[in-house]
Amino acid sequence: MMTAITIFNGLFCDAESVVKEVVDITGYSLVTDIDVIDEAARLSGISQKTILKSFPSGRGTPKPDHFRSKRVFRALRFAMAKMISEKQDIVFWGYMSLLPPPSIENLLRVCLIDGMDARVCKATQQKGYPIADAREHIRNDDSIRSNLILDVTDCNDPWDSSLYDLLIPVTSTGIKESANIIVQQLASNEQDSLSFQKSMDDYLLESSVQTTLADKGYDVFVSAKEQSLIISFEDHQNVLDNMSLHLTETISGFEGVEGVEVGVGDRYNPNDIFQRVPRLRTPKDHYSAKPSSLESVGLLGDGVDDTALALEIQNSLLNQDLDVSVAAKNGFVSISINDHRSTLTHMARYLCDSISKQEGVKDVDISVGRKYYQMSGYMRMRKQYAEAFIADDNREFVLALSDRVQQRERKGTFVSPDRPVKRKTLSNITRSAPQKNRMYLYR
């Protein structure tokens, strides 16, 4: 039997009643978003207030700082991994239910949703909202959930049935029947304890490494399989910023260096994978560099000492396979990064050397993630596309089962929704081995 349930829902879908019914039948412990946030705060040292501020924003509200938000989600993901590995018989209810990856097959993933008309009706009855206000309130909440789904799963539609094992329209199914379906599917699945333990070890390892790197300022995605890691760079600007800081720390150690500024030269192409025309980029303010001082490339120095210093630094960086240009004046050094590929290679080597020393890591590979070259305009387009799904007031939902649940149904082990199950009978229900669920890649 599966050891945990994750439940995600839309607003005004009787989710609280269904969750209560599931907890009463199974005897499982209920874990809410606040419980996970408290655990994340304890493990990471990030305050609960900071974590709450980093949730995806709805329309018309300020967006949180991009990297702070990602660091928070890394911490929440690690907290979820710890809770799943240390506890059993749990119902996770809320936003955090989306964080565990599909590779954790002992989780039954559930979505509770209804059509807009049914939700508006419940909002007017339960809260006394006027119809127009109820509809707007639901859409705003759906927008927040849609942003979270897009960030975590890279899926445009928060109610896409392929994200869940069970997608249940509560109004047409009924609260008790919805709970029965969840419990019966929970009971009809047999888990391989060895396989589960391996997947949990990998989940804990990748979550731990990802949190460690996020604390150091790296925006990366980490996946693990049998203790072998793949680290994917997620953001080009983050790579460039970390490279600049790394160069600053390295060059500051040279004798005679009074100050360092780092930027990119006019030969640097941030989109070189697409062979686009390179453009001049200027460094950020915290590098204390003026754009004009970085436009010249080549080995420059006003005097013998400056030329010697620039040459020493240039040779040292060339020995690290870095394509850079160096200029020096009165002990102040200006570095221009010229090549994107060598920058990625250098940062990859640095991360490999760092992470390979961590306990439990067998080997490390580095790659470039799918979002690495995605521009801000692309993400705006994705969010606009996602808005179209939640703006469809005529959308109706039917009971949807994942591939692994349907596989059990074809084998004759699917439990009919009209057969209520008591906790004492759970162990007696016929079970079958799980089939891998088709889901989107979780970030």
mmCIF file of C-alpha atoms in Angstrom, residues 187-429:
data_model
loop_
_atom_site.group_PDB
_atom_site.id
_atom_site.type_symbol
_atom_site.label_atom_id
_atom_site.label_comp_id
_atom_site.label_asym_id
_atom_site.label_seq_id
_atom_site.Cartn_x
_atom_site.Cartn_y
_atom_site.Cartn_z
ATOM 1 C CA ALA A 187 -4.975 0.363 -0.860
ATOM 2 C CA SER A 188 -4.750 -1.274 -4.278
ATOM 3 C CA ASN A 189 -1.072 -0.612 -4.886
ATOM 4 C CA GLU A 190 1.801 -2.792 -3.695
ATOM 5 C CA GLN A 191 5.202 -1.146 -3.301
ATOM 6 C CA ASP A 192 8.680 -2.586 -3.702
ATOM 7 C CA SER A 193 10.334 -1.529 -0.433
ATOM 8 C CA LEU A 194 13.870 -1.791 -1.866
ATOM 9 C CA SER A 195 12.967 0.272 -4.927
ATOM 10 C CA PHE A 196 11.224 2.824 -2.732
ATOM 11 C CA GLN A 197 14.236 3.153 -0.443
ATOM 12 C CA LYS A 198 16.553 3.726 -3.411
ATOM 13 C CA SER A 199 14.283 6.387 -4.860
ATOM 14 C CA MET A 200 14.046 8.086 -1.457
ATOM 15 C CA ASP A 201 17.838 8.027 -1.041
ATOM 16 C CA ASP A 202 18.185 9.697 -4.435
ATOM 17 C CA TYR A 203 15.462 12.227 -3.601
ATOM 18 C CA LEU A 204 17.160 13.148 -0.332
ATOM 19 C CA LEU A 205 20.564 13.412 -2.008
ATOM 20 C CA GLU A 206 19.431 15.618 -4.884
ATOM 21 C CA SER A 207 17.384 17.830 -2.540
ATOM 22 C CA SER A 208 20.317 18.192 -0.159
ATOM 23 C CA VAL A 209 22.807 19.054 -2.924
ATOM 24 C CA GLN A 210 20.395 21.468 -4.577
ATOM 25 C CA THR A 211 19.795 23.257 -1.272
ATOM 26 C CA THR A 212 23.533 23.466 -0.580
ATOM 27 C CA LEU A 213 24.245 24.977 -3.999
ATOM 28 C CA ALA A 214 21.310 27.382 -3.699
ATOM 29 C CA ASP A 215 22.729 28.624 -0.391
ATOM 30 C CA LYS A 216 26.001 29.315 -2.226
ATOM 31 C CA GLY A 217 24.210 31.295 -4.929
ATOM 32 C CA TYR A 218 23.910 28.711 -7.722
ATOM 33 C CA ASP A 219 20.671 28.440 -9.680
ATOM 34 C CA VAL A 220 20.823 24.792 -10.726
ATOM 35 C CA PHE A 221 18.548 21.779 -10.942
ATOM 36 C CA VAL A 222 19.833 18.513 -9.490
ATOM 37 C CA SER A 223 18.627 15.023 -10.315
ATOM 38 C CA ALA A 224 19.982 11.795 -8.856
ATOM 39 C CA LYS A 225 19.832 8.148 -9.848
ATOM 40 C CA GLU A 226 21.607 5.523 -7.787
ATOM 41 C CA GLN A 227 23.733 8.278 -6.193
ATOM 42 C CA SER A 228 24.899 9.626 -9.565
ATOM 43 C CA LEU A 229 24.090 13.316 -9.956
ATOM 44 C CA ILE A 230 23.246 15.429 -12.969
ATOM 45 C CA ILE A 231 23.518 19.156 -12.265
ATOM 46 C CA SER A 232 21.848 21.426 -14.817
ATOM 47 C CA PHE A 233 22.525 25.139 -15.050
ATOM 48 C CA GLU A 234 19.141 26.879 -15.071
ATOM 49 C CA ASP A 235 19.966 30.534 -15.637
ATOM 50 C CA HIS A 236 22.578 32.155 -17.896
ATOM 51 C CA GLN A 237 22.838 35.365 -15.877
ATOM 52 C CA ASN A 238 23.360 33.389 -12.684
ATOM 53 C CA VAL A 239 26.272 31.521 -14.305
ATOM 54 C CA LEU A 240 27.797 34.802 -15.464
ATOM 55 C CA ASP A 241 27.371 36.396 -12.030
ATOM 56 C CA ASN A 242 28.985 33.436 -10.259
ATOM 57 C CA MET A 243 31.812 33.351 -12.779
ATOM 58 C CA SER A 244 32.438 37.049 -12.191
ATOM 59 C CA LEU A 245 32.522 36.583 -8.426
ATOM 60 C CA HIS A 246 34.819 33.573 -8.794
ATOM 61 C CA LEU A 247 37.220 35.565 -10.993
ATOM 62 C CA THR A 248 37.154 38.468 -8.557
ATOM 63 C CA GLU A 249 38.094 36.205 -5.645
ATOM 64 C CA THR A 250 40.858 34.521 -7.672
ATOM 65 C CA ILE A 251 42.440 37.689 -9.043
ATOM 66 C CA SER A 252 42.267 39.539 -5.726
ATOM 67 C CA GLY A 253 44.865 37.085 -4.437
ATOM 68 C CA PHE A 254 47.537 38.266 -6.887
ATOM 69 C CA GLU A 255 50.241 40.521 -5.464
ATOM 70 C CA GLY A 256 49.837 44.122 -6.563
ATOM 71 C CA VAL A 257 46.100 43.942 -7.266
ATOM 72 C CA GLU A 258 44.255 46.900 -5.736
ATOM 73 C CA GLY A 259 40.814 46.206 -7.183
ATOM 74 C CA VAL A 260 38.995 44.032 -9.717
ATOM 75 C CA GLU A 261 36.151 44.643 -12.143
ATOM 76 C CA VAL A 262 34.618 41.918 -14.301
ATOM 77 C CA GLY A 263 32.375 42.177 -17.333
ATOM 78 C CA VAL A 264 31.968 40.687 -20.785
ATOM 79 C CA GLY A 265 33.725 41.650 -23.976
ATOM 80 C CA ASP A 266 32.103 42.404 -27.316
ATOM 81 C CA ARG A 267 33.005 38.889 -28.517
ATOM 82 C CA TYR A 268 30.938 37.275 -25.777
ATOM 83 C CA ASN A 269 27.763 35.664 -27.122
ATOM 84 C CA PRO A 270 25.173 34.760 -24.468
ATOM 85 C CA ASN A 271 23.121 32.859 -27.060
ATOM 86 C CA ASP A 272 25.955 31.063 -28.821
ATOM 87 C CA ILE A 273 24.085 27.758 -28.873
ATOM 88 C CA PHE A 274 21.795 29.354 -31.465
ATOM 89 C CA GLN A 275 24.695 31.062 -33.335
ATOM 90 C CA ARG A 276 23.116 34.474 -32.935
ATOM 91 C CA VAL A 277 24.948 37.765 -33.322
ATOM 92 C CA PRO A 278 26.839 38.603 -30.125
ATOM 93 C CA ARG A 279 26.138 41.851 -28.336
ATOM 94 C CA LEU A 280 28.004 43.933 -25.791
ATOM 95 C CA ARG A 281 26.895 43.363 -22.211
ATOM 96 C CA THR A 282 27.841 45.576 -19.286
ATOM 97 C CA PRO A 283 28.591 44.327 -15.782
ATOM 98 C CA LYS A 284 26.286 44.841 -12.848
ATOM 99 C CA ASP A 285 26.810 47.743 -10.445
ATOM 100 C CA HIS A 286 28.139 45.572 -7.639
ATOM 101 C CA TYR A 287 31.194 44.721 -9.736
ATOM 102 C CA SER A 288 32.151 48.456 -9.580
ATOM 103 C CA ALA A 289 32.963 48.505 -13.282
ATOM 104 C CA LYS A 290 32.287 51.161 -15.864
ATOM 105 C CA PRO A 291 31.069 49.914 -19.256
ATOM 106 C CA SER A 292 33.631 52.029 -21.084
ATOM 107 C CA SER A 293 36.515 50.384 -19.228
ATOM 108 C CA LEU A 294 35.463 46.963 -20.539
ATOM 109 C CA GLU A 295 34.964 47.810 -24.187
ATOM 110 C CA SER A 296 38.656 47.429 -24.997
ATOM 111 C CA VAL A 297 39.885 43.878 -25.245
ATOM 112 C CA GLY A 298 43.430 42.601 -25.222
ATOM 113 C CA LEU A 299 46.386 42.828 -22.861
ATOM 114 C CA LEU A 300 46.714 46.422 -21.679
ATOM 115 C CA GLY A 301 48.768 48.275 -19.069
ATOM 116 C CA ASP A 302 49.906 51.871 -18.618
ATOM 117 C CA GLY A 303 53.301 50.979 -17.231
ATOM 118 C CA VAL A 304 55.759 48.124 -16.879
ATOM 119 C CA ASP A 305 54.277 46.983 -13.564
ATOM 120 C CA ASP A 306 50.713 47.072 -14.911
ATOM 121 C CA THR A 307 51.700 45.190 -18.061
ATOM 122 C CA ALA A 308 53.513 42.534 -16.024
ATOM 123 C CA LEU A 309 50.522 42.163 -13.703
ATOM 124 C CA ALA A 310 48.093 41.862 -16.610
ATOM 125 C CA LEU A 311 50.341 39.290 -18.293
ATOM 126 C CA GLU A 312 50.638 37.220 -15.112
ATOM 127 C CA ILE A 313 46.867 37.163 -14.629
ATOM 128 C CA GLN A 314 46.219 36.446 -18.303
ATOM 129 C CA ASN A 315 48.566 33.458 -18.323
ATOM 130 C CA SER A 316 47.077 32.091 -15.109
ATOM 131 C CA LEU A 317 43.539 32.244 -16.498
ATOM 132 C CA LEU A 318 44.608 30.798 -19.854
ATOM 133 C CA ASN A 319 46.046 27.824 -17.972
ATOM 134 C CA GLN A 320 42.500 27.289 -16.675
ATOM 135 C CA ASP A 321 41.213 27.288 -20.282
ATOM 136 C CA LEU A 322 39.453 30.626 -19.814
ATOM 137 C CA ASP A 323 39.137 32.959 -22.785
ATOM 138 C CA VAL A 324 39.422 36.392 -21.173
ATOM 139 C CA SER A 325 41.049 39.746 -21.869
ATOM 140 C CA VAL A 326 42.940 41.560 -19.130
ATOM 141 C CA ALA A 327 43.615 45.264 -18.635
ATOM 142 C CA ALA A 328 45.442 46.834 -15.679
ATOM 143 C CA LYS A 329 45.989 50.395 -14.499
ATOM 144 C CA ASN A 330 47.659 51.382 -11.234
ATOM 145 C CA GLY A 331 46.904 47.953 -9.770
ATOM 146 C CA PHE A 332 43.239 47.957 -10.766
ATOM 147 C CA VAL A 333 42.432 45.008 -13.025
ATOM 148 C CA SER A 334 39.624 44.814 -15.584
ATOM 149 C CA ILE A 335 38.616 41.372 -16.881
ATOM 150 C CA SER A 336 36.505 40.862 -20.005
ATOM 151 C CA ILE A 337 34.952 37.407 -20.426
ATOM 152 C CA ASN A 338 35.052 36.588 -24.137
ATOM 153 C CA ASP A 339 33.734 33.060 -24.520
ATOM 154 C CA HIS A 340 30.516 31.534 -23.210
ATOM 155 C CA ARG A 341 31.545 27.915 -23.645
ATOM 156 C CA SER A 342 34.775 28.197 -21.684
ATOM 157 C CA THR A 343 32.851 29.960 -18.917
ATOM 158 C CA LEU A 344 30.370 27.086 -18.677
ATOM 159 C CA THR A 345 33.178 24.535 -18.767
ATOM 160 C CA HIS A 346 35.045 26.288 -15.970
ATOM 161 C CA MET A 347 31.963 26.557 -13.745
ATOM 162 C CA ALA A 348 31.062 22.925 -14.459
ATOM 163 C CA ARG A 349 34.533 21.779 -13.423
ATOM 164 C CA TYR A 350 34.329 23.890 -10.269
ATOM 165 C CA LEU A 351 30.944 22.419 -9.265
ATOM 166 C CA CYS A 352 32.070 18.862 -10.028
ATOM 167 C CA ASP A 353 35.126 19.233 -7.798
ATOM 168 C CA SER A 354 32.989 20.700 -5.017
ATOM 169 C CA ILE A 355 30.021 18.310 -5.073
ATOM 170 C CA SER A 356 31.962 15.085 -5.699
ATOM 171 C CA LYS A 357 33.366 15.416 -2.177
ATOM 172 C CA GLN A 358 29.903 15.319 -0.594
ATOM 173 C CA GLU A 359 28.992 12.124 1.240
ATOM 174 C CA GLY A 360 26.846 9.742 -0.797
ATOM 175 C CA VAL A 361 27.805 11.103 -4.230
ATOM 176 C CA LYS A 362 29.267 8.529 -6.634
ATOM 177 C CA ASP A 363 29.798 10.760 -9.666
ATOM 178 C CA VAL A 364 28.658 14.088 -11.110
ATOM 179 C CA ASP A 365 27.690 15.180 -14.613
ATOM 180 C CA ILE A 366 26.945 18.760 -15.646
ATOM 181 C CA SER A 367 24.445 19.872 -18.273
ATOM 182 C CA VAL A 368 22.521 22.937 -19.412
ATOM 183 C CA GLY A 369 18.867 22.921 -18.379
ATOM 184 C CA ARG A 370 15.884 23.550 -20.621
ATOM 185 C CA LYS A 371 15.320 26.983 -19.125
ATOM 186 C CA TYR A 372 18.916 28.167 -19.526
ATOM 187 C CA TYR A 373 18.344 30.042 -22.773
ATOM 188 C CA GLN A 374 14.722 30.982 -22.185
ATOM 189 C CA MET A 375 14.283 34.743 -22.267
ATOM 190 C CA SER A 376 11.899 36.682 -20.033
ATOM 191 C CA GLY A 377 9.599 37.226 -23.014
ATOM 192 C CA TYR A 378 9.246 33.478 -23.434
ATOM 193 C CA MET A 379 8.144 33.027 -19.826
ATOM 194 C CA ARG A 380 5.662 35.883 -20.168
ATOM 195 C CA MET A 381 4.214 34.115 -23.184
ATOM 196 C CA ARG A 382 4.006 30.844 -21.232
ATOM 197 C CA LYS A 383 2.153 32.542 -18.386
ATOM 198 C CA GLN A 384 -0.268 34.183 -20.801
ATOM 199 C CA TYR A 385 -0.892 30.780 -22.358
ATOM 200 C CA ALA A 386 -1.486 29.320 -18.885
ATOM 201 C CA GLU A 387 -3.995 32.087 -18.151
ATOM 202 C CA ALA A 388 -6.102 30.833 -21.060
ATOM 203 C CA PHE A 389 -6.687 27.522 -19.263
ATOM 204 C CA ILE A 390 -7.951 29.076 -16.049
ATOM 205 C CA ALA A 391 -10.040 31.682 -17.926
ATOM 206 C CA ASP A 392 -12.185 28.979 -19.559
ATOM 207 C CA ASP A 393 -15.429 29.185 -17.569
ATOM 208 C CA ASN A 394 -17.045 26.430 -19.639
ATOM 209 C CA ARG A 395 -14.433 23.799 -18.871
ATOM 210 C CA GLU A 396 -15.840 20.630 -17.334
ATOM 211 C CA PHE A 397 -13.972 17.837 -15.579
ATOM 212 C CA VAL A 398 -14.417 14.071 -15.390
ATOM 213 C CA LEU A 399 -12.753 11.463 -13.212
ATOM 214 C CA ALA A 400 -9.281 10.844 -14.668
ATOM 215 C CA LEU A 401 -6.859 8.063 -13.743
ATOM 216 C CA SER A 402 -3.121 7.990 -14.362
ATOM 217 C CA ASP A 403 -1.415 5.324 -16.457
ATOM 218 C CA ARG A 404 -0.418 3.230 -13.463
ATOM 219 C CA VAL A 405 -3.960 3.323 -12.015
ATOM 220 C CA GLN A 406 -5.428 2.393 -15.396
ATOM 221 C CA GLN A 407 -2.938 -0.454 -15.659
ATOM 222 C CA ARG A 408 -4.324 -1.917 -12.442
ATOM 223 C CA GLU A 409 -7.839 -1.461 -13.790
ATOM 224 C CA ARG A 410 -6.947 -3.486 -16.893
ATOM 225 C CA LYS A 411 -5.571 -6.202 -14.627
ATOM 226 C CA GLY A 412 -8.825 -6.279 -12.698
ATOM 227 C CA THR A 413 -7.457 -4.758 -9.495
ATOM 228 C CA PHE A 414 -9.140 -1.375 -9.790
ATOM 229 C CA VAL A 415 -11.540 -0.878 -6.896
ATOM 230 C CA SER A 416 -14.940 0.479 -7.869
ATOM 231 C CA PRO A 417 -15.782 3.916 -6.400
ATOM 232 C CA ASP A 418 -19.085 2.619 -4.991
ATOM 233 C CA ARG A 419 -17.395 0.158 -2.615
ATOM 234 C CA PRO A 420 -16.466 2.000 0.608
ATOM 235 C CA VAL A 421 -13.410 0.673 2.408
ATOM 236 C CA LYS A 422 -12.720 0.738 6.141
ATOM 237 C CA ARG A 423 -9.185 1.031 7.480
ATOM 238 C CA LYS A 424 -9.197 -2.495 8.938
ATOM 239 C CA THR A 425 -9.797 -3.983 5.477
ATOM 240 C CA LEU A 426 -7.052 -2.089 3.639
ATOM 241 C CA SER A 427 -4.472 -4.861 3.908
ATOM 242 C CA ASN A 428 -6.874 -7.409 2.445
ATOM 243 C CA ILE A 429 -7.479 -5.647 -0.869
#
